[in-house]
mmCIF file of C-alpha atoms in Angstrom:
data_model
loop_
_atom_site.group_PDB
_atom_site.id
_atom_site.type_symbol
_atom_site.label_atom_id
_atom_site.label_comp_id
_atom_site.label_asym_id
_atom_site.label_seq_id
_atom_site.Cartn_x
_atom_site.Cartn_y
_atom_site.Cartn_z
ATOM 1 C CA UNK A 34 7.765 -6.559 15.253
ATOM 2 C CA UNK A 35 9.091 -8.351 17.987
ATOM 3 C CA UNK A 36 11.028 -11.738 16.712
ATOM 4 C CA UNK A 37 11.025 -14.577 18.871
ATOM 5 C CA UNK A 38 12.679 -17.446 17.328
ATOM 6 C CA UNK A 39 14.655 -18.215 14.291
ATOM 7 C CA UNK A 40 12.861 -17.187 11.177
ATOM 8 C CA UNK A 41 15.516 -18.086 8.267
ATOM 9 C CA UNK A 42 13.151 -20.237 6.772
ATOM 10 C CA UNK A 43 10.721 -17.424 5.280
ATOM 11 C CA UNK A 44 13.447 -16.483 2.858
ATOM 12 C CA UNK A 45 13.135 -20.226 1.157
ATOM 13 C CA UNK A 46 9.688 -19.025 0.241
ATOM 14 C CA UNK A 47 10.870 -16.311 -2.411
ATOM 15 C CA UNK A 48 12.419 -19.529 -4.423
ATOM 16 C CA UNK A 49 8.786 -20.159 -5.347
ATOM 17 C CA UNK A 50 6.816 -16.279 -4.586
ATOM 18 C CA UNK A 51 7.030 -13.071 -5.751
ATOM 19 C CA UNK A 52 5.632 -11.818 -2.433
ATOM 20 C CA UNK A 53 4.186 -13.491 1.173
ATOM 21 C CA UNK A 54 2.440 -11.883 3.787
ATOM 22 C CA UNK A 55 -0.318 -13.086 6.561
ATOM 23 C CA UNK A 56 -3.579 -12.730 6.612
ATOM 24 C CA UNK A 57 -5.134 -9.356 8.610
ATOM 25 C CA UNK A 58 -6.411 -11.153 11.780
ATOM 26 C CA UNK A 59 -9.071 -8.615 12.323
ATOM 27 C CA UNK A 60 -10.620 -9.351 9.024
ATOM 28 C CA UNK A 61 -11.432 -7.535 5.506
ATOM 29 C CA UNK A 62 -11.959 -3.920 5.144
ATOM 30 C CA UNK A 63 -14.206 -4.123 1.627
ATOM 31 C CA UNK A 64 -13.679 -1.091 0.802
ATOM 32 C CA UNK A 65 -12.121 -0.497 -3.124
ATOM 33 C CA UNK A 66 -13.006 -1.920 -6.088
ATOM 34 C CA UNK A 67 -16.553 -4.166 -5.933
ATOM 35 C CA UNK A 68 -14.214 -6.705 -8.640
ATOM 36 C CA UNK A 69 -12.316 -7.601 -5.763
ATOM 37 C CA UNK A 70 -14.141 -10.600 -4.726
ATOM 38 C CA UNK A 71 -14.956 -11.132 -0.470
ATOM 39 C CA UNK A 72 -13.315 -14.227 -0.810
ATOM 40 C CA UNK A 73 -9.571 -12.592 -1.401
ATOM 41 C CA UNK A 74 -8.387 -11.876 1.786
ATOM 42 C CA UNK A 75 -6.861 -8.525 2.912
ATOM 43 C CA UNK A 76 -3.493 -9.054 4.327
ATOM 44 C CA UNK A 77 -1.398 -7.463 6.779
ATOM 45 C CA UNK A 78 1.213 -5.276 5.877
ATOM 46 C CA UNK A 79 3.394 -5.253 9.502
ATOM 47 C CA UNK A 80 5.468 -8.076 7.583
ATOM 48 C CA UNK A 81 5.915 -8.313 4.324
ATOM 49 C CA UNK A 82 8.892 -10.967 2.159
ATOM 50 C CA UNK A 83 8.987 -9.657 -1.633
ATOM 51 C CA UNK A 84 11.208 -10.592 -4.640
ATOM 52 C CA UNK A 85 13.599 -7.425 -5.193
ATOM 53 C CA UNK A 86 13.177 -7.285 -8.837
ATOM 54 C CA UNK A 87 11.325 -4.689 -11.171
ATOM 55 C CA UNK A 88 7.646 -6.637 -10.863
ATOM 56 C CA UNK A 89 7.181 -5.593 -7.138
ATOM 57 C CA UNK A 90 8.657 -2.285 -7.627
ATOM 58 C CA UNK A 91 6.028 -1.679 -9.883
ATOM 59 C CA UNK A 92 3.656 -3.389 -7.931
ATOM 60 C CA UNK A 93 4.253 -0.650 -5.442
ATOM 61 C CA UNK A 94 3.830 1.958 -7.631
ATOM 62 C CA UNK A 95 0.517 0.981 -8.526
ATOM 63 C CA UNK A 96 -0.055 0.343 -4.317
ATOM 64 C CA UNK A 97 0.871 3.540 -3.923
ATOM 65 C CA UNK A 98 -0.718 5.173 -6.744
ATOM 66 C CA UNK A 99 -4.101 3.569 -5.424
ATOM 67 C CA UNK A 100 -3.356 4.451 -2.093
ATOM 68 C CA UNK A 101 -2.999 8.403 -2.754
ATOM 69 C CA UNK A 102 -5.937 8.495 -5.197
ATOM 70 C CA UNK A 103 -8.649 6.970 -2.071
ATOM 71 C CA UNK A 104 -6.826 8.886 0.489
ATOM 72 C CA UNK A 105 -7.297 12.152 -1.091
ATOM 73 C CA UNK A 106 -11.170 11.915 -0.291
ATOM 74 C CA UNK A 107 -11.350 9.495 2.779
ATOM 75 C CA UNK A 108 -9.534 8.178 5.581
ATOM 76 C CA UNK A 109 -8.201 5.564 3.788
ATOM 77 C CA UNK A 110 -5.902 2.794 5.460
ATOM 78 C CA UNK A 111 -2.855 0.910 3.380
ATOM 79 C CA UNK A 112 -4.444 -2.374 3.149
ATOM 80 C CA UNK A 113 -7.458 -1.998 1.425
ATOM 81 C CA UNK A 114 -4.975 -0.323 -1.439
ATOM 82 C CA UNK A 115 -2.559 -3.235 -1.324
ATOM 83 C CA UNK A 116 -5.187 -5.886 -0.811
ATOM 84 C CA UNK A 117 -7.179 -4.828 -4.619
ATOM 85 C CA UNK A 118 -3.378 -4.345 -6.168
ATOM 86 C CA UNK A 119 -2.090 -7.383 -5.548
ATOM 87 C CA UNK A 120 -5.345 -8.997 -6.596
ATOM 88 C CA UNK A 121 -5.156 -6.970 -10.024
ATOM 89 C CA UNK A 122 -1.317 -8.347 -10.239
ATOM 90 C CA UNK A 123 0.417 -10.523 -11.305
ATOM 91 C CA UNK A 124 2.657 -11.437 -8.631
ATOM 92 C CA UNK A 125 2.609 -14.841 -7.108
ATOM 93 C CA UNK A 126 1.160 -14.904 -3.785
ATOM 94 C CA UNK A 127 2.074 -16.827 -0.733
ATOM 95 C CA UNK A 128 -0.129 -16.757 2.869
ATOM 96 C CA UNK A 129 1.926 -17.408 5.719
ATOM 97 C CA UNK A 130 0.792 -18.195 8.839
ATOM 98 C CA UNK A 131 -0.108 -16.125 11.606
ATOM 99 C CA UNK A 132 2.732 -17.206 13.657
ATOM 100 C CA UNK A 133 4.793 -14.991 11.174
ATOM 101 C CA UNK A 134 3.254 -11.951 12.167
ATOM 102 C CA UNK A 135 0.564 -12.357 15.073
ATOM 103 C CA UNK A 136 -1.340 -9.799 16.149
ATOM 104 C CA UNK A 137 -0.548 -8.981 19.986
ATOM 105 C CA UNK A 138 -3.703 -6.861 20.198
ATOM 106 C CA UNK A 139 -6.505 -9.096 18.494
ATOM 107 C CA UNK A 140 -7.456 -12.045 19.832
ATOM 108 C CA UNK A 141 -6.550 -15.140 18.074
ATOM 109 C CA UNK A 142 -5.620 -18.557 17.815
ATOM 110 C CA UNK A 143 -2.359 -20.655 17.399
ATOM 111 C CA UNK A 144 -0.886 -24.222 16.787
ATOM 112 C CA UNK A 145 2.522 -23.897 16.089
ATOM 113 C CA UNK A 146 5.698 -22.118 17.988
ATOM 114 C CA UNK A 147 4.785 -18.138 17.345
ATOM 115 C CA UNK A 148 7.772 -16.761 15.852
ATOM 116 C CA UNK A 149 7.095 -13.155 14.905
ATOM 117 C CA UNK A 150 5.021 -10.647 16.795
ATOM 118 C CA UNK A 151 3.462 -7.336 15.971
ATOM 119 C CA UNK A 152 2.013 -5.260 18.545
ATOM 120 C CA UNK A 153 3.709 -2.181 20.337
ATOM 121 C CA UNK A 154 6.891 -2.906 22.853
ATOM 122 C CA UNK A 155 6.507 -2.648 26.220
ATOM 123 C CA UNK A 156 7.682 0.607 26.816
ATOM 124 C CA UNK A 157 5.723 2.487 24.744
ATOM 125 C CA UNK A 158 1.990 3.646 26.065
ATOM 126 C CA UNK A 159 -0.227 4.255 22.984
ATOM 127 C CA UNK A 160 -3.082 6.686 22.757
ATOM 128 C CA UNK A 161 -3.551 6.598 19.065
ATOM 129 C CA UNK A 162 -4.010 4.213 16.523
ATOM 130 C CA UNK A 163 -3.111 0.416 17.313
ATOM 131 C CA UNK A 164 -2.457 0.089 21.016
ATOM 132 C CA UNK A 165 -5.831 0.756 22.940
ATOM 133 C CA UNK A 166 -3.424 -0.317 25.761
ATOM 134 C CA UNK A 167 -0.148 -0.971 27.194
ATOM 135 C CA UNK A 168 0.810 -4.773 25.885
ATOM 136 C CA UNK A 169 4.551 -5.807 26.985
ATOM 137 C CA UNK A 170 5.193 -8.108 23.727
ATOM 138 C CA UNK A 171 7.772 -9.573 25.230
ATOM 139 C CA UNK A 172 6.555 -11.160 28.090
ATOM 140 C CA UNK A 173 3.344 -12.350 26.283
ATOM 141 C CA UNK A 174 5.755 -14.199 23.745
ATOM 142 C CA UNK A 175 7.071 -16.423 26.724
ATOM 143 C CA UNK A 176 3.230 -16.697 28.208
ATOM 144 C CA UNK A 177 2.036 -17.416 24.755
ATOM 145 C CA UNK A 178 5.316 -20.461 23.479
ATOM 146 C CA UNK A 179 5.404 -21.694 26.594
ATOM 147 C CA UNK A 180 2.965 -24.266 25.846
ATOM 148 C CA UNK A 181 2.461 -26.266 22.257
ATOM 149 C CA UNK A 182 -0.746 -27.429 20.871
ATOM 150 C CA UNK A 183 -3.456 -25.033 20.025
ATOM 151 C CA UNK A 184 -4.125 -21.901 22.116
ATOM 152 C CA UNK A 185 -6.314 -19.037 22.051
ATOM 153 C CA UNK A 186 -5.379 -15.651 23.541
ATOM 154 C CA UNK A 187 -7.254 -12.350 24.112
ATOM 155 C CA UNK A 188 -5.790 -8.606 23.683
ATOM 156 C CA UNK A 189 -1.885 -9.805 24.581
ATOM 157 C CA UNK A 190 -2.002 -11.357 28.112
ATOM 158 C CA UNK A 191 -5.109 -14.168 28.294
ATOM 159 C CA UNK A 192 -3.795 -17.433 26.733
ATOM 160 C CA UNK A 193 -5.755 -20.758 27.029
ATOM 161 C CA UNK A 194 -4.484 -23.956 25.733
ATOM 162 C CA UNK A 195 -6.825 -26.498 24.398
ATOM 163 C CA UNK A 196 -6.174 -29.679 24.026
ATOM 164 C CA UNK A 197 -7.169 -32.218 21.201
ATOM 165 C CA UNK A 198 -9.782 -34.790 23.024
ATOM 166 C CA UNK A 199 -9.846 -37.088 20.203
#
């Protein structure tokens, strides 16, 4: 996670959550419990703001729990376990926006100031999973907030700004 501007203001949140998170820019894995309806997102796990209390600490018991139980007969990635937890919880849910946590190597789309990144840092050359390619985070945060307004962006380094014609 590479943090590009002041980000105090996620903690004023947990006055009113039990837990926030974005949602996974490259969509739903449906995988889990058929319950789970298509129209509760999965979310990202890079960032996550909780309540440190006894509720999420069970919470990840369960996560955990699930997790283990999938994993022992599939490849089985964290968020489809924490996406049908938190659904069967009780916690009180907050979606923040993707310029909490954006996602250097999916394209994507942004209004506001990015403040949060999550990709790999530029000196480290990834063969496995997550970083198809070298991405220097860094330098795409300045190409990326160096214009306002809404802007698309491709895999870390094409950024387009569109403006509103109306």
């Amino acid at each position: 996670i590479y943090i590009d501007n002041e980000i105090t203001e996620l903690f004023d949140i947990l006055d009113e959550f039990d837990i926030a998170a974005t949602i996974n820019q490259e969509g739903n894995n449906l995988k889990g419990d058929p319950d789970v309806p298509a129209s509760f997102p999965e979310l990202n796990t890079g960032v996550l703001l909780y309540q440190n209390d006894d509720s999420f600490y069970e919470f990840l018991e369960a996560w955990e729990g699930l997790y283990l139980k999938h994993r022992q007969f599939q490849s089985w990635p964290n968020q489809p376990s924490f996406r049908e937890t938190l659904f069967k919880s009780d916690l009180r849910i907050a979606t923040l926006p993707s310029e909490y946590n954006l996602m250097v190597r999916s394209p994507g789309h942004v209004k506001a100031p990015v403040k949060m990144f999550h990709g790999r840092v530029y000196d480290f050359y990834g063969e496995g999973v997550g970083t198809p390619r070298y991405i220097n985070t860094e330098k795409f945060a300045r190409k990326l907030n160096k214009s306002d307004g809404h802007r698309v962006y491709s895999f870390g380094w094409d950024v387009k700004v569109h403006r509103n014609s109306i």
